[in-house]
Amino acid sequence: MNKSTITKFLNYFKYEQLQTICKESELDFGGRKAELIELIIHSSKEDINVILGKIELEFLQEYCSKYDIPVRKSKVQVQSEIKKKLSSLDSVSKLQKKAKRTKLNKAKIFEE
């Protein structure tokens, strides 16, 4: 999963929730929201499984309810549903980038 998708996911959470994740991960929890997100991503080596494991179930369920993802009772099931959603967003993002590159390449051909 690309860093951009993970960053968008973490941006959903409130500053205080991100601070809690950092505290529990024994990371520095001062600084701006963007800095906390970078710390979480970097400390997790951009592994969405590690990041999801650090977030409390109630926060994950709240995220699911906001984005029409089935809300489950167990953390493992909730994590699985969120990973599916993020993977589909990641795929769409990759397709959009590819389409943009293709458009640019076609434009260059016509310019020559």
PDB file of C-alpha atoms in Angstrom:
ATOM      1  CA  MET A   1       0.000   0.000   0.000  1.00  0.00           C
ATOM      2  CA  ASN A   2       1.419   3.366  -0.888  1.00  0.00           C
ATOM      3  CA  LYS A   3       2.307   6.043   1.632  1.00  0.00           C
ATOM      4  CA  SER A   4      -0.240   8.472   0.224  1.00  0.00           C
ATOM      5  CA  THR A   5      -3.138   6.090   0.914  1.00  0.00           C
ATOM      6  CA  ILE A   6      -1.912   5.424   4.457  1.00  0.00           C
ATOM      7  CA  THR A   7      -1.521   9.163   5.062  1.00  0.00           C
ATOM      8  CA  LYS A   8      -5.088   9.831   3.868  1.00  0.00           C
ATOM      9  CA  PHE A   9      -6.321   7.091   6.205  1.00  0.00           C
ATOM     10  CA  LEU A  10      -4.475   8.514   9.222  1.00  0.00           C
ATOM     11  CA  ASN A  11      -5.654  12.045   8.418  1.00  0.00           C
ATOM     12  CA  TYR A  12      -9.177  10.931   9.309  1.00  0.00           C
ATOM     13  CA  PHE A  13      -8.214  10.598  12.973  1.00  0.00           C
ATOM     14  CA  LYS A  14      -8.254  13.491  15.396  1.00  0.00           C
ATOM     15  CA  TYR A  15      -5.024  14.919  16.767  1.00  0.00           C
ATOM     16  CA  GLU A  16      -5.692  13.428  20.219  1.00  0.00           C
ATOM     17  CA  GLN A  17      -6.260   9.969  18.726  1.00  0.00           C
ATOM     18  CA  LEU A  18      -2.965  10.187  16.852  1.00  0.00           C
ATOM     19  CA  GLN A  19      -1.239  11.258  20.077  1.00  0.00           C
ATOM     20  CA  THR A  20      -2.670   8.166  21.794  1.00  0.00           C
ATOM     21  CA  ILE A  21      -1.319   5.939  19.014  1.00  0.00           C
ATOM     22  CA  CYS A  22       2.108   7.573  19.391  1.00  0.00           C
ATOM     23  CA  LYS A  23       2.088   7.237  23.199  1.00  0.00           C
ATOM     24  CA  GLU A  24       1.195   3.547  23.004  1.00  0.00           C
ATOM     25  CA  SER A  25       3.941   3.028  20.427  1.00  0.00           C
ATOM     26  CA  GLU A  26       6.421   4.863  22.662  1.00  0.00           C
ATOM     27  CA  LEU A  27       6.927   7.575  20.055  1.00  0.00           C
ATOM     28  CA  ASP A  28       7.320  11.297  20.619  1.00  0.00           C
ATOM     29  CA  PHE A  29       3.782  12.636  20.706  1.00  0.00           C
ATOM     30  CA  GLY A  30       4.444  16.357  20.461  1.00  0.00           C
ATOM     31  CA  GLY A  31       4.273  18.358  17.284  1.00  0.00           C
ATOM     32  CA  ARG A  32       1.756  18.974  14.552  1.00  0.00           C
ATOM     33  CA  LYS A  33      -0.703  16.431  13.194  1.00  0.00           C
ATOM     34  CA  ALA A  34       1.352  15.925  10.021  1.00  0.00           C
ATOM     35  CA  GLU A  35       4.453  15.167  12.123  1.00  0.00           C
ATOM     36  CA  LEU A  36       2.550  12.573  14.168  1.00  0.00           C
ATOM     37  CA  ILE A  37       1.329  10.893  10.986  1.00  0.00           C
ATOM     38  CA  GLU A  38       4.879  10.784   9.602  1.00  0.00           C
ATOM     39  CA  LEU A  39       6.143   9.269  12.872  1.00  0.00           C
ATOM     40  CA  ILE A  40       3.466   6.568  12.836  1.00  0.00           C
ATOM     41  CA  ILE A  41       4.094   5.695   9.186  1.00  0.00           C
ATOM     42  CA  HIS A  42       7.876   5.685   9.584  1.00  0.00           C
ATOM     43  CA  SER A  43       7.866   3.644  12.803  1.00  0.00           C
ATOM     44  CA  SER A  44       5.565   1.093  11.170  1.00  0.00           C
ATOM     45  CA  LYS A  45       7.729   0.858   8.055  1.00  0.00           C
ATOM     46  CA  GLU A  46       4.617   1.790   6.027  1.00  0.00           C
ATOM     47  CA  ASP A  47       3.001  -1.562   6.944  1.00  0.00           C
ATOM     48  CA  ILE A  48      -0.756  -1.040   7.190  1.00  0.00           C
ATOM     49  CA  ASN A  49      -1.111  -4.148   9.384  1.00  0.00           C
ATOM     50  CA  VAL A  50       1.217  -2.665  11.997  1.00  0.00           C
ATOM     51  CA  ILE A  51      -0.551   0.699  11.849  1.00  0.00           C
ATOM     52  CA  LEU A  52      -4.014  -0.850  12.196  1.00  0.00           C
ATOM     53  CA  GLY A  53      -2.756  -2.879  15.155  1.00  0.00           C
ATOM     54  CA  LYS A  54      -1.860   0.337  16.987  1.00  0.00           C
ATOM     55  CA  ILE A  55      -5.327   1.890  16.674  1.00  0.00           C
ATOM     56  CA  GLU A  56      -8.038   1.185  19.232  1.00  0.00           C
ATOM     57  CA  LEU A  57     -11.064  -0.814  18.067  1.00  0.00           C
ATOM     58  CA  GLU A  58     -13.553   1.982  18.785  1.00  0.00           C
ATOM     59  CA  PHE A  59     -11.627   4.405  16.547  1.00  0.00           C
ATOM     60  CA  LEU A  60     -11.515   1.827  13.754  1.00  0.00           C
ATOM     61  CA  GLN A  61     -15.243   1.156  14.088  1.00  0.00           C
ATOM     62  CA  GLU A  62     -15.929   4.897  13.964  1.00  0.00           C
ATOM     63  CA  TYR A  63     -13.891   5.119  10.739  1.00  0.00           C
ATOM     64  CA  CYS A  64     -15.862   2.216   9.255  1.00  0.00           C
ATOM     65  CA  SER A  65     -19.224   3.769  10.042  1.00  0.00           C
ATOM     66  CA  LYS A  66     -18.208   7.062   8.421  1.00  0.00           C
ATOM     67  CA  TYR A  67     -17.030   5.439   5.158  1.00  0.00           C
ATOM     68  CA  ASP A  68     -19.729   2.784   4.678  1.00  0.00           C
ATOM     69  CA  ILE A  69     -17.425  -0.069   5.594  1.00  0.00           C
ATOM     70  CA  PRO A  70     -19.137  -2.959   7.411  1.00  0.00           C
ATOM     71  CA  VAL A  71     -18.645  -2.433  11.157  1.00  0.00           C
ATOM     72  CA  ARG A  72     -17.527  -5.645  12.850  1.00  0.00           C
ATOM     73  CA  LYS A  73     -17.178  -6.577  16.506  1.00  0.00           C
ATOM     74  CA  SER A  74     -13.677  -8.039  16.467  1.00  0.00           C
ATOM     75  CA  LYS A  75     -10.588  -5.964  15.769  1.00  0.00           C
ATOM     76  CA  VAL A  76      -9.255  -8.496  13.257  1.00  0.00           C
ATOM     77  CA  GLN A  77     -12.464  -8.333  11.210  1.00  0.00           C
ATOM     78  CA  VAL A  78     -12.534  -4.533  11.323  1.00  0.00           C
ATOM     79  CA  GLN A  79      -8.886  -4.399  10.220  1.00  0.00           C
ATOM     80  CA  SER A  80      -9.651  -6.749   7.339  1.00  0.00           C
ATOM     81  CA  GLU A  81     -12.564  -4.598   6.127  1.00  0.00           C
ATOM     82  CA  ILE A  82     -10.463  -1.423   6.317  1.00  0.00           C
ATOM     83  CA  LYS A  83      -7.570  -3.058   4.430  1.00  0.00           C
ATOM     84  CA  LYS A  84      -9.977  -4.065   1.641  1.00  0.00           C
ATOM     85  CA  LYS A  85     -11.261  -0.496   1.381  1.00  0.00           C
ATOM     86  CA  LEU A  86      -7.773   1.043   1.445  1.00  0.00           C
ATOM     87  CA  SER A  87      -6.502  -1.463  -1.132  1.00  0.00           C
ATOM     88  CA  SER A  88      -9.305  -0.506  -3.494  1.00  0.00           C
ATOM     89  CA  LEU A  89      -8.502   3.195  -2.961  1.00  0.00           C
ATOM     90  CA  ASP A  90      -4.827   2.408  -3.575  1.00  0.00           C
ATOM     91  CA  SER A  91      -5.702   0.639  -6.850  1.00  0.00           C
ATOM     92  CA  VAL A  92      -7.847   3.558  -8.019  1.00  0.00           C
ATOM     93  CA  SER A  93      -5.016   5.962  -7.209  1.00  0.00           C
ATOM     94  CA  LYS A  94      -2.558   3.880  -9.240  1.00  0.00           C
ATOM     95  CA  LEU A  95      -4.954   3.763 -12.197  1.00  0.00           C
ATOM     96  CA  GLN A  96      -5.456   7.533 -12.051  1.00  0.00           C
ATOM     97  CA  LYS A  97      -1.692   8.111 -12.052  1.00  0.00           C
ATOM     98  CA  LYS A  98      -1.276   5.734 -14.988  1.00  0.00           C
ATOM     99  CA  ALA A  99      -4.037   7.509 -16.930  1.00  0.00           C
ATOM    100  CA  LYS A 100      -2.428  10.878 -16.234  1.00  0.00           C
ATOM    101  CA  ARG A 101       0.966   9.612 -17.477  1.00  0.00           C
ATOM    102  CA  THR A 102      -0.668   8.196 -20.603  1.00  0.00           C
ATOM    103  CA  LYS A 103      -2.362  11.541 -21.288  1.00  0.00           C
ATOM    104  CA  LEU A 104       0.928  13.377 -20.853  1.00  0.00           C
ATOM    105  CA  ASN A 105       2.724  10.953 -23.166  1.00  0.00           C
ATOM    106  CA  LYS A 106       0.036  11.367 -25.839  1.00  0.00           C
ATOM    107  CA  ALA A 107       0.265  15.144 -25.507  1.00  0.00           C
ATOM    108  CA  LYS A 108       4.035  14.984 -26.041  1.00  0.00           C
ATOM    109  CA  ILE A 109       3.580  12.902 -29.191  1.00  0.00           C
ATOM    110  CA  PHE A 110       1.180  15.463 -30.666  1.00  0.00           C
ATOM    111  CA  GLU A 111       3.527  18.323 -29.806  1.00  0.00           C
ATOM    112  CA  GLU A 112       6.331  16.762 -31.839  1.00  0.00           C
TER     113      GLU A 112
END
